[in-house]
mmCIF file of C-alpha atoms and ligand atoms in Angstrom:
data_model
loop_
_atom_site.group_PDB
_atom_site.id
_atom_site.type_symbol
_atom_site.label_atom_id
_atom_site.label_comp_id
_atom_site.label_asym_id
_atom_site.label_seq_id
_atom_site.Cartn_x
_atom_site.Cartn_y
_atom_site.Cartn_z
ATOM 1 C CA MET A 34 -8.275 33.658 -13.446
ATOM 2 C CA SER A 35 -7.970 34.015 -9.670
ATOM 3 C CA GLU A 36 -6.485 31.236 -7.545
ATOM 4 C CA ALA A 37 -9.902 30.439 -6.066
ATOM 5 C CA GLU A 38 -11.315 29.748 -9.526
ATOM 6 C CA LYS A 39 -8.640 27.244 -10.286
ATOM 7 C CA THR A 40 -8.795 23.517 -10.842
ATOM 8 C CA LEU A 41 -6.124 21.010 -9.832
ATOM 9 C CA VAL A 42 -5.801 17.585 -11.458
ATOM 10 C CA THR A 43 -3.898 15.097 -9.281
ATOM 11 C CA VAL A 44 -2.249 11.956 -10.605
ATOM 12 C CA ALA A 45 -0.648 9.426 -8.234
ATOM 13 C CA THR A 46 2.215 7.558 -9.864
ATOM 14 C CA TYR A 47 4.390 4.570 -9.200
ATOM 15 C CA ASN A 48 6.469 3.546 -12.222
ATOM 16 C CA GLU A 49 4.343 5.241 -14.864
ATOM 17 C CA MET A 50 7.088 6.522 -17.179
ATOM 18 C CA GLU A 51 5.407 4.814 -20.131
ATOM 19 C CA ASN A 52 2.181 6.719 -19.522
ATOM 20 C CA LEU A 53 2.810 9.992 -17.702
ATOM 21 C CA PRO A 54 4.381 12.169 -20.443
ATOM 22 C CA ARG A 55 1.492 11.598 -22.836
ATOM 23 C CA LEU A 56 -1.065 11.810 -20.033
ATOM 24 C CA VAL A 57 0.175 15.237 -18.915
ATOM 25 C CA GLU A 58 -0.011 16.475 -22.500
ATOM 26 C CA GLU A 59 -3.578 15.178 -22.877
ATOM 27 C CA ILE A 60 -4.760 16.651 -19.563
ATOM 28 C CA PHE A 61 -3.520 20.082 -20.601
ATOM 29 C CA ARG A 62 -5.236 19.586 -23.966
ATOM 30 C CA TYR A 63 -8.635 18.959 -22.367
ATOM 31 C CA LEU A 64 -8.227 21.362 -19.429
ATOM 32 C CA PRO A 65 -5.875 24.099 -20.592
ATOM 33 C CA GLU A 66 -6.595 26.263 -17.528
ATOM 34 C CA ALA A 67 -5.898 23.609 -14.896
ATOM 35 C CA ASP A 68 -2.790 22.844 -12.845
ATOM 36 C CA ILE A 69 -1.525 19.271 -12.543
ATOM 37 C CA LEU A 70 -0.005 17.715 -9.425
ATOM 38 C CA VAL A 71 1.897 14.449 -9.793
ATOM 39 C CA ILE A 72 2.307 12.565 -6.514
ATOM 40 C CA ASP A 73 5.188 10.190 -7.047
ATOM 41 C CA ASP A 74 6.446 7.618 -4.554
ATOM 42 C CA ASP A 75 10.111 7.611 -5.604
ATOM 43 C CA SER A 76 9.382 5.474 -8.672
ATOM 44 C CA PRO A 77 12.473 3.440 -9.595
ATOM 45 C CA ASP A 78 11.715 4.028 -13.291
ATOM 46 C CA GLY A 79 12.337 7.785 -12.946
ATOM 47 C CA THR A 80 8.733 9.068 -13.211
ATOM 48 C CA GLY A 81 9.451 11.655 -10.492
ATOM 49 C CA ARG A 82 12.649 12.871 -12.136
ATOM 50 C CA TRP A 83 10.804 13.293 -15.428
ATOM 51 C CA CYS A 84 8.226 15.399 -13.635
ATOM 52 C CA ASP A 85 10.878 17.709 -12.164
ATOM 53 C CA ARG A 86 12.534 18.205 -15.553
ATOM 54 C CA GLN A 87 9.203 18.921 -17.191
ATOM 55 C CA ARG A 88 8.233 21.402 -14.515
ATOM 56 C CA ALA A 89 11.177 23.569 -15.474
ATOM 57 C CA GLU A 90 9.401 24.124 -18.796
ATOM 58 C CA ASN A 91 5.844 24.273 -17.517
ATOM 59 C CA PRO A 92 5.261 25.797 -14.070
ATOM 60 C CA ARG A 93 1.612 24.654 -14.131
ATOM 61 C CA LEU A 94 2.909 21.129 -13.575
ATOM 62 C CA HIS A 95 3.634 20.469 -9.889
ATOM 63 C CA CYS A 96 5.462 17.478 -8.405
ATOM 64 C CA LEU A 97 5.142 16.049 -4.921
ATOM 65 C CA HIS A 98 7.804 13.505 -4.015
ATOM 66 C CA ARG A 99 7.317 10.933 -1.286
ATOM 67 C CA SER A 100 10.019 8.676 0.078
ATOM 68 C CA GLY A 101 8.694 5.300 -1.115
ATOM 69 C CA LYS A 102 5.585 3.380 -2.125
ATOM 70 C CA LEU A 103 3.144 4.516 0.576
ATOM 71 C CA GLY A 104 -0.149 3.489 -1.051
ATOM 72 C CA LEU A 105 -2.634 5.027 -3.458
ATOM 73 C CA GLY A 106 -5.014 6.197 -0.721
ATOM 74 C CA THR A 107 -2.401 8.230 1.124
ATOM 75 C CA ALA A 108 -1.163 9.654 -2.202
ATOM 76 C CA ILE A 109 -4.658 10.934 -3.017
ATOM 77 C CA VAL A 110 -4.972 12.412 0.480
ATOM 78 C CA ALA A 111 -1.668 14.242 -0.074
ATOM 79 C CA GLY A 112 -3.149 15.681 -3.281
ATOM 80 C CA MET A 113 -6.331 16.731 -1.484
ATOM 81 C CA ARG A 114 -4.381 18.464 1.288
ATOM 82 C CA TYR A 115 -2.344 20.257 -1.366
ATOM 83 C CA ALA A 116 -5.550 21.505 -3.012
ATOM 84 C CA VAL A 117 -6.988 22.692 0.327
ATOM 85 C CA GLU A 118 -3.782 24.450 1.395
ATOM 86 C CA ARG A 119 -3.424 26.288 -1.892
ATOM 87 C CA GLY A 120 -7.075 27.281 -2.160
ATOM 88 C CA TYR A 121 -8.081 25.543 -5.367
ATOM 89 C CA ARG A 122 -11.800 25.347 -6.077
ATOM 90 C CA TYR A 123 -12.022 21.855 -7.553
ATOM 91 C CA VAL A 124 -9.671 18.888 -7.417
ATOM 92 C CA LEU A 125 -9.871 16.030 -9.904
ATOM 93 C CA ASN A 126 -8.188 12.668 -9.213
ATOM 94 C CA MET A 127 -7.270 10.182 -11.887
ATOM 95 C CA ASP A 128 -5.031 7.172 -12.522
ATOM 96 C CA ALA A 129 -1.928 7.585 -14.678
ATOM 97 C CA ASP A 130 -2.455 4.524 -16.868
ATOM 98 C CA PHE A 131 -5.117 5.924 -19.240
ATOM 99 C CA SER A 132 -7.813 3.770 -17.642
ATOM 100 C CA HIS A 133 -9.352 7.179 -16.975
ATOM 101 C CA HIS A 134 -9.131 9.094 -20.222
ATOM 102 C CA PRO A 135 -8.552 12.857 -19.838
ATOM 103 C CA LYS A 136 -11.366 13.463 -22.337
ATOM 104 C CA TYR A 137 -13.828 12.899 -19.465
ATOM 105 C CA LEU A 138 -12.397 15.644 -17.258
ATOM 106 C CA PRO A 139 -14.442 18.533 -18.746
ATOM 107 C CA ALA A 140 -17.733 16.654 -18.245
ATOM 108 C CA LEU A 141 -16.923 15.887 -14.615
ATOM 109 C CA LEU A 142 -16.045 19.492 -13.965
ATOM 110 C CA ALA A 143 -19.124 20.801 -15.776
ATOM 111 C CA GLY A 144 -21.325 18.616 -13.575
ATOM 112 C CA MET A 145 -20.169 20.265 -10.334
ATOM 113 C CA ASP A 146 -22.088 23.524 -10.696
ATOM 114 C CA PRO A 147 -24.257 23.174 -13.804
ATOM 115 C CA GLN A 148 -26.189 26.224 -14.975
ATOM 116 C CA ASP A 149 -29.383 24.234 -15.466
ATOM 117 C CA GLY A 150 -29.257 21.719 -12.626
ATOM 118 C CA GLU A 151 -28.245 21.026 -9.064
ATOM 119 C CA SER A 152 -24.695 21.373 -7.810
ATOM 120 C CA VAL A 153 -22.850 18.426 -6.312
ATOM 121 C CA ASP A 154 -19.808 18.227 -4.031
ATOM 122 C CA VAL A 155 -18.349 15.079 -5.564
ATOM 123 C CA MET A 156 -18.716 13.999 -9.174
ATOM 124 C CA ILE A 157 -17.858 10.353 -9.782
ATOM 125 C CA GLY A 158 -16.667 9.134 -13.181
ATOM 126 C CA SER A 159 -18.990 6.153 -13.228
ATOM 127 C CA ARG A 160 -18.778 2.842 -15.050
ATOM 128 C CA TYR A 161 -22.137 1.662 -13.811
ATOM 129 C CA VAL A 162 -24.620 4.323 -14.918
ATOM 130 C CA PRO A 163 -26.213 4.334 -18.410
ATOM 131 C CA GLY A 164 -23.566 5.282 -20.968
ATOM 132 C CA GLY A 165 -20.724 4.054 -18.759
ATOM 133 C CA GLY A 166 -18.814 0.798 -18.996
ATOM 134 C CA VAL A 167 -15.553 -1.124 -18.975
ATOM 135 C CA GLU A 168 -13.375 -1.947 -21.966
ATOM 136 C CA GLY A 169 -10.878 -4.781 -22.167
ATOM 137 C CA TRP A 170 -11.576 -6.606 -18.901
ATOM 138 C CA PRO A 171 -12.142 -10.364 -18.882
ATOM 139 C CA LEU A 172 -15.424 -11.580 -17.389
ATOM 140 C CA LYS A 173 -13.738 -12.611 -14.115
ATOM 141 C CA ARG A 174 -12.378 -9.095 -13.512
ATOM 142 C CA ARG A 175 -15.738 -7.526 -14.391
ATOM 143 C CA LEU A 176 -17.536 -9.768 -11.941
ATOM 144 C CA MET A 177 -14.992 -9.103 -9.200
ATOM 145 C CA SER A 178 -15.285 -5.362 -9.634
ATOM 146 C CA ARG A 179 -19.093 -5.527 -9.568
ATOM 147 C CA ALA A 180 -18.995 -7.700 -6.454
ATOM 148 C CA VAL A 181 -16.623 -5.397 -4.549
ATOM 149 C CA ASN A 182 -18.722 -2.413 -5.514
ATOM 150 C CA LEU A 183 -21.957 -4.047 -4.367
ATOM 151 C CA TYR A 184 -20.289 -5.203 -1.127
ATOM 152 C CA ALA A 185 -19.152 -1.654 -0.347
ATOM 153 C CA ARG A 186 -22.448 -0.001 -1.328
ATOM 154 C CA ARG A 187 -24.450 -2.334 0.885
ATOM 155 C CA LEU A 188 -22.142 -2.247 3.883
ATOM 156 C CA LEU A 189 -21.673 1.513 3.807
ATOM 157 C CA GLY A 190 -25.182 2.424 2.657
ATOM 158 C CA LEU A 191 -23.904 4.355 -0.367
ATOM 159 C CA ARG A 192 -26.253 5.289 -3.209
ATOM 160 C CA PRO A 193 -23.911 5.943 -6.169
ATOM 161 C CA LYS A 194 -23.662 3.032 -8.594
ATOM 162 C CA ASP A 195 -19.863 3.225 -8.817
ATOM 163 C CA CYS A 196 -18.223 3.681 -5.421
ATOM 164 C CA SER A 197 -14.829 2.139 -6.154
ATOM 165 C CA GLY A 198 -13.704 4.021 -9.238
ATOM 166 C CA GLY A 199 -10.821 6.464 -8.994
ATOM 167 C CA LEU A 200 -11.861 9.181 -11.439
ATOM 168 C CA ARG A 201 -13.522 11.880 -9.373
ATOM 169 C CA CYS A 202 -13.967 15.606 -9.001
ATOM 170 C CA TYR A 203 -14.271 17.083 -5.484
ATOM 171 C CA ARG A 204 -15.282 20.530 -4.287
ATOM 172 C CA VAL A 205 -12.243 21.625 -2.285
ATOM 173 C CA GLU A 206 -14.378 23.557 0.203
ATOM 174 C CA THR A 207 -16.071 20.257 1.087
ATOM 175 C CA LEU A 208 -12.732 18.486 1.490
ATOM 176 C CA ALA A 209 -11.561 21.245 3.831
ATOM 177 C CA ARG A 210 -14.162 20.050 6.370
ATOM 178 C CA LEU A 211 -12.984 16.442 6.162
ATOM 179 C CA ASP A 212 -10.814 15.102 8.969
ATOM 180 C CA PHE A 213 -8.094 13.509 6.835
ATOM 181 C CA ASP A 214 -6.458 11.944 9.882
ATOM 182 C CA SER A 215 -9.549 9.815 10.510
ATOM 183 C CA ILE A 216 -9.202 8.032 7.149
ATOM 184 C CA ARG A 217 -8.110 4.459 7.768
ATOM 185 C CA SER A 218 -7.443 3.341 4.199
ATOM 186 C CA ARG A 219 -3.902 3.593 2.972
ATOM 187 C CA GLY A 220 -4.629 1.709 -0.227
ATOM 188 C CA TYR A 221 -7.506 0.933 -2.554
ATOM 189 C CA SER A 222 -10.466 1.111 -0.139
ATOM 190 C CA PHE A 223 -9.806 4.837 0.077
ATOM 191 C CA GLN A 224 -12.306 5.431 -2.731
ATOM 192 C CA GLU A 225 -15.230 3.907 -0.831
ATOM 193 C CA GLU A 226 -14.147 5.292 2.536
ATOM 194 C CA VAL A 227 -13.900 8.899 1.403
ATOM 195 C CA LEU A 228 -17.385 8.752 -0.151
ATOM 196 C CA TRP A 229 -18.782 7.324 3.055
ATOM 197 C CA ARG A 230 -17.161 10.017 5.215
ATOM 198 C CA LEU A 231 -18.211 12.836 2.903
ATOM 199 C CA LYS A 232 -21.788 11.552 2.685
ATOM 200 C CA ARG A 233 -21.981 11.510 6.487
ATOM 201 C CA GLN A 234 -21.071 15.183 6.556
ATOM 202 C CA GLY A 235 -23.841 15.934 4.072
ATOM 203 C CA ALA A 236 -21.970 16.029 0.761
ATOM 204 C CA ARG A 237 -24.018 15.706 -2.438
ATOM 205 C CA LEU A 238 -22.717 12.940 -4.699
ATOM 206 C CA GLY A 239 -23.244 12.770 -8.471
ATOM 207 C CA GLU A 240 -22.224 10.457 -11.310
ATOM 208 C CA THR A 241 -21.136 11.061 -14.902
ATOM 209 C CA PRO A 242 -20.719 8.077 -17.254
ATOM 210 C CA ILE A 243 -17.223 7.046 -18.329
ATOM 211 C CA ILE A 244 -15.827 4.097 -20.244
ATOM 212 C CA PHE A 245 -12.986 2.647 -18.169
ATOM 213 C CA ALA A 246 -10.239 1.203 -20.394
ATOM 214 C CA ASP A 247 -7.855 -1.498 -19.230
ATOM 215 C CA ARG A 248 -4.224 -0.437 -18.788
ATOM 216 C CA LYS A 249 -2.242 -0.889 -22.028
ATOM 217 C CA LEU A 250 1.260 0.145 -20.909
ATOM 218 C CA GLY A 251 3.106 -0.489 -17.661
ATOM 219 C CA VAL A 252 2.106 -2.967 -14.980
ATOM 220 C CA SER A 253 -0.624 -3.046 -12.353
ATOM 221 C CA LYS A 254 0.390 -2.064 -8.804
ATOM 222 C CA ILE A 255 -2.411 -3.831 -6.986
ATOM 223 C CA ASP A 256 -1.630 -7.178 -5.372
ATOM 224 C CA SER A 257 -3.838 -9.694 -3.585
ATOM 225 C CA GLY A 258 -2.628 -8.551 -0.159
ATOM 226 C CA GLU A 259 -3.728 -4.981 -0.855
ATOM 227 C CA ALA A 260 -7.033 -6.186 -2.288
ATOM 228 C CA LEU A 261 -7.789 -8.232 0.854
ATOM 229 C CA GLU A 262 -6.813 -5.334 3.087
ATOM 230 C CA ALA A 263 -9.321 -3.158 1.190
ATOM 231 C CA LEU A 264 -12.139 -5.662 1.797
ATOM 232 C CA ARG A 265 -11.213 -5.844 5.483
ATOM 233 C CA ILE A 266 -11.309 -2.074 5.941
ATOM 234 C CA ILE A 267 -14.663 -1.765 4.160
ATOM 235 C CA PHE A 268 -16.038 -4.454 6.458
ATOM 236 C CA ALA A 269 -14.774 -2.628 9.558
ATOM 237 C CA LEU A 270 -16.308 0.644 8.331
ATOM 238 C CA GLY A 271 -19.567 -1.227 7.653
ATOM 239 C CA VAL A 272 -19.652 -2.386 11.290
ATOM 240 C CA GLU A 273 -19.012 1.197 12.415
ATOM 241 C CA ASN A 274 -21.813 2.320 10.102
ATOM 242 C CA ILE A 275 -24.289 -0.047 11.763
ATOM 243 C CA LEU A 276 -23.176 0.871 15.300
ATOM 244 C CA ARG A 277 -23.599 4.574 14.590
ATOM 245 C CA ARG A 278 -27.180 4.239 13.379
HETATM 246 N N1 LIG B 417 2.016 7.478 -5.526
HETATM 247 C C1 LIG B 417 1.506 6.235 -5.587
HETATM 248 N N2 LIG B 417 0.770 5.869 -6.664
HETATM 249 C C2 LIG B 417 0.280 4.612 -6.707
HETATM 250 C C3 LIG B 417 0.488 3.663 -5.671
HETATM 251 N N3 LIG B 417 -0.143 2.509 -6.012
HETATM 252 C C4 LIG B 417 -0.728 2.731 -7.214
HETATM 253 N N4 LIG B 417 -0.460 3.989 -7.644
HETATM 254 C C5 LIG B 417 -0.938 4.665 -8.859
HETATM 255 O O1 LIG B 417 -2.340 4.635 -8.763
HETATM 256 C C6 LIG B 417 -2.934 4.452 -10.040
HETATM 257 C C7 LIG B 417 -3.786 3.173 -10.022
HETATM 258 O O2 LIG B 417 -2.954 2.044 -9.877
HETATM 259 P P1 LIG B 417 -3.036 0.748 -10.830
HETATM 260 O O3 LIG B 417 -1.854 -0.102 -10.654
HETATM 261 O O4 LIG B 417 -3.347 1.193 -12.217
HETATM 262 O O5 LIG B 417 -4.241 0.026 -10.167
HETATM 263 P P2 LIG B 417 -5.522 -0.514 -10.855
HETATM 264 O O6 LIG B 417 -5.991 0.481 -11.866
HETATM 265 O O7 LIG B 417 -6.437 -0.917 -9.779
HETATM 266 O O8 LIG B 417 -4.964 -1.820 -11.558
HETATM 267 P P3 LIG B 417 -4.880 -2.123 -13.144
HETATM 268 O O9 LIG B 417 -6.279 -2.110 -13.652
HETATM 269 O O10 LIG B 417 -4.272 -3.458 -13.201
HETATM 270 O O11 LIG B 417 -4.051 -1.071 -13.764
HETATM 271 C C8 LIG B 417 -1.779 4.423 -11.021
HETATM 272 O O12 LIG B 417 -1.589 5.729 -11.519
HETATM 273 C C9 LIG B 417 -0.589 3.995 -10.171
HETATM 274 O O13 LIG B 417 0.650 4.411 -10.672
HETATM 275 C C10 LIG B 417 1.263 4.073 -4.538
HETATM 276 O O14 LIG B 417 1.521 3.335 -3.592
HETATM 277 N N5 LIG B 417 1.738 5.360 -4.556
HETATM 278 MG MG1 LIG B 418 -4.939 0.913 -13.481
#
């Protein structure tokens, strides 16, 4: 397979030692041809060191080390830049905590350029289309997620039903035209912001159903400060969206 045919799966990690070894194994099981890039922010639990050791045995596993916890949004951007620079064709992003099961990766990839349908530039692993859903979240968390999603869709004028989820496949050629420096989100609002920017440059967005499972091992990295910051950025982008009309 030539480089240009290749797929990269990126996984941002901060203290995911309990999840990453099994996740890497499962990704290779479902996508044996793909490369994996772990973007680790100097995890105190040694996730990055594990990655380096593992790479010695499997050169298809790549590790990007950053100096400290710099935010999920900037980690994903680093993965996207990596995919553009090395000429991959597709890049898939996913969380490390098994909320996004690797079993969905082939369906996302297959939806990009289907033989019997229209191609898309971004395929979203979607909780909110028929067949999708969330497992293990209390009602309060479900409602909050729905509310944030609706807030972002309305403010940014986005059509997809799930604009905040982090399991996605992007066409790298499309990302190459994106001005990464213009992205304001360092944290969680990255997911909505990147869709909004790509849609404005004419990208076609699609959705494939997934069941999102709550994290079973390790702890959540999102705190209320980061969550508020995400809402603030989406609001600011919404204002920009109205002014540009
Ligand atoms: N490199 C890097 N990864 C991060 C950072 N923040 C979060 N992550 C990773 O991003 C993914 C999503 O983070 P989570 O803590 O699971 O956030 P969440 O899914 O919204 O929250 P939970 O549902 O509680 O797990 C995980 O793989 C984290 O390890 C960061 O600052 N840097
Ligand atoms: Mg999670």
